[in-house]
């Protein structure tokens, strides 16, 4: 779901680093929620170059995952916010264009207006 936002293949891995200069671009807009701070920083700070470094996960020895349905809902809410931050202008323009097309069809083609 985050693919259009970043080139990173696993933006929620939890292991990341970011130059101070890049962090300065968007740190004021960051709203890190849960364990998705890497994704938040990549999008809000407009990270252009993302390099994935593979890591190998092993079976959990102790404890259990903190991933719950609540975390899934928070993730979807965060994605909406990030998409709006990244693509708000194109989204608004697309909606305006769609409204204009509907108006034109209603007026010129159907003669309703």
PDB file of N, CA and C in Angstrom, residues 33-85:
ATOM      1  N   UNK A  33       3.595   7.581  14.448  1.00  0.00           N
ATOM      2  CA  UNK A  33       2.633   6.817  15.226  1.00  0.00           C
ATOM      3  C   UNK A  33       3.052   5.359  15.191  1.00  0.00           C
ATOM      4  N   UNK A  34       3.183   4.754  16.349  1.00  0.00           N
ATOM      5  CA  UNK A  34       3.519   3.339  16.400  1.00  0.00           C
ATOM      6  C   UNK A  34       4.907   3.041  15.857  1.00  0.00           C
ATOM      7  N   UNK A  35       5.013   1.939  15.138  1.00  0.00           N
ATOM      8  CA  UNK A  35       6.319   1.495  14.659  1.00  0.00           C
ATOM      9  C   UNK A  35       6.539   1.838  13.196  1.00  0.00           C
ATOM     10  N   UNK A  36       5.829   2.831  12.682  1.00  0.00           N
ATOM     11  CA  UNK A  36       5.934   3.192  11.271  1.00  0.00           C
ATOM     12  C   UNK A  36       6.691   4.494  11.073  1.00  0.00           C
ATOM     13  N   UNK A  37       7.586   4.828  11.972  1.00  0.00           N
ATOM     14  CA  UNK A  37       8.290   6.102  11.898  1.00  0.00           C
ATOM     15  C   UNK A  37       9.193   6.183  10.670  1.00  0.00           C
ATOM     16  N   UNK A  38       9.755   5.071  10.235  1.00  0.00           N
ATOM     17  CA  UNK A  38      10.604   5.080   9.043  1.00  0.00           C
ATOM     18  C   UNK A  38       9.829   5.525   7.819  1.00  0.00           C
ATOM     19  N   UNK A  39       8.632   4.986   7.641  1.00  0.00           N
ATOM     20  CA  UNK A  39       7.772   5.378   6.529  1.00  0.00           C
ATOM     21  C   UNK A  39       7.427   6.861   6.621  1.00  0.00           C
ATOM     22  N   UNK A  40       7.077   7.304   7.799  1.00  0.00           N
ATOM     23  CA  UNK A  40       6.732   8.707   8.032  1.00  0.00           C
ATOM     24  C   UNK A  40       7.889   9.623   7.626  1.00  0.00           C
ATOM     25  N   UNK A  41       9.091   9.284   8.051  1.00  0.00           N
ATOM     26  CA  UNK A  41      10.257  10.121   7.727  1.00  0.00           C
ATOM     27  C   UNK A  41      10.577  10.097   6.234  1.00  0.00           C
ATOM     28  N   UNK A  42      10.472   8.927   5.618  1.00  0.00           N
ATOM     29  CA  UNK A  42      10.781   8.844   4.184  1.00  0.00           C
ATOM     30  C   UNK A  42       9.852   9.727   3.356  1.00  0.00           C
ATOM     31  N   UNK A  43       8.578   9.764   3.735  1.00  0.00           N
ATOM     32  CA  UNK A  43       7.608  10.540   2.960  1.00  0.00           C
ATOM     33  C   UNK A  43       7.677  12.020   3.312  1.00  0.00           C
ATOM     34  N   UNK A  44       7.587  12.352   4.587  1.00  0.00           N
ATOM     35  CA  UNK A  44       7.525  13.757   5.000  1.00  0.00           C
ATOM     36  C   UNK A  44       8.821  14.508   4.709  1.00  0.00           C
ATOM     37  N   UNK A  45       9.948  13.807   4.780  1.00  0.00           N
ATOM     38  CA  UNK A  45      11.244  14.455   4.523  1.00  0.00           C
ATOM     39  C   UNK A  45      11.637  14.370   3.053  1.00  0.00           C
ATOM     40  N   UNK A  46      10.748  13.785   2.244  1.00  0.00           N
ATOM     41  CA  UNK A  46      10.951  13.693   0.794  1.00  0.00           C
ATOM     42  C   UNK A  46      12.281  13.007   0.452  1.00  0.00           C
ATOM     43  N   UNK A  47      12.523  11.872   1.071  1.00  0.00           N
ATOM     44  CA  UNK A  47      13.747  11.111   0.807  1.00  0.00           C
ATOM     45  C   UNK A  47      13.745  10.636  -0.640  1.00  0.00           C
ATOM     46  N   UNK A  48      14.729  11.039  -1.377  1.00  0.00           N
ATOM     47  CA  UNK A  48      14.823  10.669  -2.790  1.00  0.00           C
ATOM     48  C   UNK A  48      15.549   9.342  -2.969  1.00  0.00           C
ATOM     49  N   UNK A  49      16.638   9.189  -2.262  1.00  0.00           N
ATOM     50  CA  UNK A  49      17.452   7.988  -2.411  1.00  0.00           C
ATOM     51  C   UNK A  49      17.259   7.101  -1.180  1.00  0.00           C
ATOM     52  N   UNK A  50      16.658   5.952  -1.415  1.00  0.00           N
ATOM     53  CA  UNK A  50      16.445   4.989  -0.339  1.00  0.00           C
ATOM     54  C   UNK A  50      17.172   3.713  -0.720  1.00  0.00           C
ATOM     55  N   UNK A  51      18.004   3.236   0.169  1.00  0.00           N
ATOM     56  CA  UNK A  51      18.757   2.010  -0.079  1.00  0.00           C
ATOM     57  C   UNK A  51      18.302   0.963   0.928  1.00  0.00           C
ATOM     58  N   UNK A  52      17.828  -0.154   0.435  1.00  0.00           N
ATOM     59  CA  UNK A  52      17.436  -1.259   1.302  1.00  0.00           C
ATOM     60  C   UNK A  52      18.658  -2.102   1.624  1.00  0.00           C
ATOM     61  N   UNK A  53      18.805  -2.426   2.894  1.00  0.00           N
ATOM     62  CA  UNK A  53      19.857  -3.332   3.336  1.00  0.00           C
ATOM     63  C   UNK A  53      19.144  -4.550   3.914  1.00  0.00           C
ATOM     64  N   UNK A  54      19.298  -5.702   3.270  1.00  0.00           N
ATOM     65  CA  UNK A  54      18.546  -6.877   3.718  1.00  0.00           C
ATOM     66  C   UNK A  54      18.935  -7.330   5.119  1.00  0.00           C
ATOM     67  N   UNK A  55      17.927  -7.723   5.877  1.00  0.00           N
ATOM     68  CA  UNK A  55      18.158  -8.312   7.195  1.00  0.00           C
ATOM     69  C   UNK A  55      17.383  -9.619   7.244  1.00  0.00           C
ATOM     70  N   UNK A  56      17.811 -10.512   8.094  1.00  0.00           N
ATOM     71  CA  UNK A  56      17.154 -11.806   8.226  1.00  0.00           C
ATOM     72  C   UNK A  56      16.447 -11.866   9.569  1.00  0.00           C
ATOM     73  N   UNK A  57      15.152 -12.109   9.536  1.00  0.00           N
ATOM     74  CA  UNK A  57      14.389 -12.247  10.765  1.00  0.00           C
ATOM     75  C   UNK A  57      14.378 -13.705  11.193  1.00  0.00           C
ATOM     76  N   UNK A  58      14.378 -13.898  12.471  1.00  0.00           N
ATOM     77  CA  UNK A  58      14.296 -15.251  13.022  1.00  0.00           C
ATOM     78  C   UNK A  58      12.992 -15.376  13.786  1.00  0.00           C
ATOM     79  N   UNK A  59      12.631 -16.610  14.087  1.00  0.00           N
ATOM     80  CA  UNK A  59      11.436 -16.826  14.889  1.00  0.00           C
ATOM     81  C   UNK A  59      11.603 -16.157  16.244  1.00  0.00           C
ATOM     82  N   UNK A  60      10.523 -15.610  16.749  1.00  0.00           N
ATOM     83  CA  UNK A  60      10.519 -14.915  18.037  1.00  0.00           C
ATOM     84  C   UNK A  60      10.809 -15.926  19.150  1.00  0.00           C
ATOM     85  N   UNK A  61      11.782 -15.591  19.985  1.00  0.00           N
ATOM     86  CA  UNK A  61      12.148 -16.483  21.085  1.00  0.00           C
ATOM     87  C   UNK A  61      11.288 -16.187  22.306  1.00  0.00           C
ATOM     88  N   UNK A  62      11.036 -14.914  22.554  1.00  0.00           N
ATOM     89  CA  UNK A  62      10.247 -14.534  23.722  1.00  0.00           C
ATOM     90  C   UNK A  62       9.267 -13.440  23.333  1.00  0.00           C
ATOM     91  N   UNK A  63       8.180 -13.370  24.072  1.00  0.00           N
ATOM     92  CA  UNK A  63       7.195 -12.323  23.817  1.00  0.00           C
ATOM     93  C   UNK A  63       6.355 -12.626  22.596  1.00  0.00           C
ATOM     94  N   UNK A  64       5.547 -11.630  22.219  1.00  0.00           N
ATOM     95  CA  UNK A  64       4.688 -11.805  21.059  1.00  0.00           C
ATOM     96  C   UNK A  64       4.586 -10.496  20.292  1.00  0.00           C
ATOM     97  N   UNK A  65       4.127 -10.569  19.092  1.00  0.00           N
ATOM     98  CA  UNK A  65       4.016  -9.404  18.227  1.00  0.00           C
ATOM     99  C   UNK A  65       3.040  -8.385  18.809  1.00  0.00           C
ATOM    100  N   UNK A  66       3.353  -7.115  18.620  1.00  0.00           N
ATOM    101  CA  UNK A  66       2.466  -6.045  19.072  1.00  0.00           C
ATOM    102  C   UNK A  66       1.490  -5.647  17.971  1.00  0.00           C
ATOM    103  N   UNK A  67       1.565  -6.328  16.821  1.00  0.00           N
ATOM    104  CA  UNK A  67       0.672  -6.028  15.713  1.00  0.00           C
ATOM    105  C   UNK A  67      -0.747  -6.491  16.044  1.00  0.00           C
ATOM    106  N   UNK A  68      -1.677  -5.560  15.981  1.00  0.00           N
ATOM    107  CA  UNK A  68      -3.075  -5.866  16.286  1.00  0.00           C
ATOM    108  C   UNK A  68      -3.956  -5.204  15.233  1.00  0.00           C
ATOM    109  N   UNK A  69      -5.258  -5.428  15.315  1.00  0.00           N
ATOM    110  CA  UNK A  69      -6.181  -4.787  14.390  1.00  0.00           C
ATOM    111  C   UNK A  69      -6.107  -3.262  14.566  1.00  0.00           C
ATOM    112  N   UNK A  70      -5.929  -2.812  15.792  1.00  0.00           N
ATOM    113  CA  UNK A  70      -5.803  -1.367  16.048  1.00  0.00           C
ATOM    114  C   UNK A  70      -4.599  -0.809  15.294  1.00  0.00           C
ATOM    115  N   UNK A  71      -3.482  -1.527  15.316  1.00  0.00           N
ATOM    116  CA  UNK A  71      -2.287  -1.083  14.595  1.00  0.00           C
ATOM    117  C   UNK A  71      -2.538  -1.048  13.090  1.00  0.00           C
ATOM    118  N   UNK A  72      -3.313  -2.009  12.582  1.00  0.00           N
ATOM    119  CA  UNK A  72      -3.648  -2.012  11.148  1.00  0.00           C
ATOM    120  C   UNK A  72      -4.483  -0.792  10.782  1.00  0.00           C
ATOM    121  N   UNK A  73      -5.442  -0.439  11.617  1.00  0.00           N
ATOM    122  CA  UNK A  73      -6.275   0.745  11.373  1.00  0.00           C
ATOM    123  C   UNK A  73      -5.418   2.007  11.437  1.00  0.00           C
ATOM    124  N   UNK A  74      -4.531   2.089  12.419  1.00  0.00           N
ATOM    125  CA  UNK A  74      -3.633   3.251  12.525  1.00  0.00           C
ATOM    126  C   UNK A  74      -2.737   3.361  11.297  1.00  0.00           C
ATOM    127  N   UNK A  75      -2.298   2.231  10.779  1.00  0.00           N
ATOM    128  CA  UNK A  75      -1.470   2.227   9.578  1.00  0.00           C
ATOM    129  C   UNK A  75      -2.244   2.799   8.388  1.00  0.00           C
ATOM    130  N   UNK A  76      -3.491   2.372   8.214  1.00  0.00           N
ATOM    131  CA  UNK A  76      -4.305   2.887   7.112  1.00  0.00           C
ATOM    132  C   UNK A  76      -4.557   4.383   7.268  1.00  0.00           C
ATOM    133  N   UNK A  77      -4.801   4.833   8.494  1.00  0.00           N
ATOM    134  CA  UNK A  77      -4.988   6.271   8.736  1.00  0.00           C
ATOM    135  C   UNK A  77      -3.716   7.039   8.393  1.00  0.00           C
ATOM    136  N   UNK A  78      -2.577   6.485   8.758  1.00  0.00           N
ATOM    137  CA  UNK A  78      -1.309   7.139   8.454  1.00  0.00           C
ATOM    138  C   UNK A  78      -1.080   7.188   6.944  1.00  0.00           C
ATOM    139  N   UNK A  79      -1.413   6.111   6.243  1.00  0.00           N
ATOM    140  CA  UNK A  79      -1.256   6.108   4.790  1.00  0.00           C
ATOM    141  C   UNK A  79      -2.097   7.201   4.132  1.00  0.00           C
ATOM    142  N   UNK A  80      -3.322   7.384   4.589  1.00  0.00           N
ATOM    143  CA  UNK A  80      -4.179   8.441   4.045  1.00  0.00           C
ATOM    144  C   UNK A  80      -3.515   9.797   4.244  1.00  0.00           C
ATOM    145  N   UNK A  81      -3.015  10.045   5.441  1.00  0.00           N
ATOM    146  CA  UNK A  81      -2.357  11.326   5.736  1.00  0.00           C
ATOM    147  C   UNK A  81      -1.116  11.514   4.859  1.00  0.00           C
ATOM    148  N   UNK A  82      -0.341  10.457   4.663  1.00  0.00           N
ATOM    149  CA  UNK A  82       0.873  10.561   3.858  1.00  0.00           C
ATOM    150  C   UNK A  82       0.543  10.766   2.382  1.00  0.00           C
ATOM    151  N   UNK A  83      -0.487  10.080   1.884  1.00  0.00           N
ATOM    152  CA  UNK A  83      -0.905  10.291   0.495  1.00  0.00           C
ATOM    153  C   UNK A  83      -1.364  11.729   0.289  1.00  0.00           C
ATOM    154  N   UNK A  84      -2.109  12.269   1.236  1.00  0.00           N
ATOM    155  CA  UNK A  84      -2.551  13.661   1.125  1.00  0.00           C
ATOM    156  C   UNK A  84      -1.368  14.616   1.148  1.00  0.00           C
ATOM    157  N   UNK A  85      -0.402  14.335   2.007  1.00  0.00           N
ATOM    158  CA  UNK A  85       0.790  15.184   2.080  1.00  0.00           C
ATOM    159  C   UNK A  85       1.574  15.139   0.777  1.00  0.00           C
TER     160      UNK A  85
END
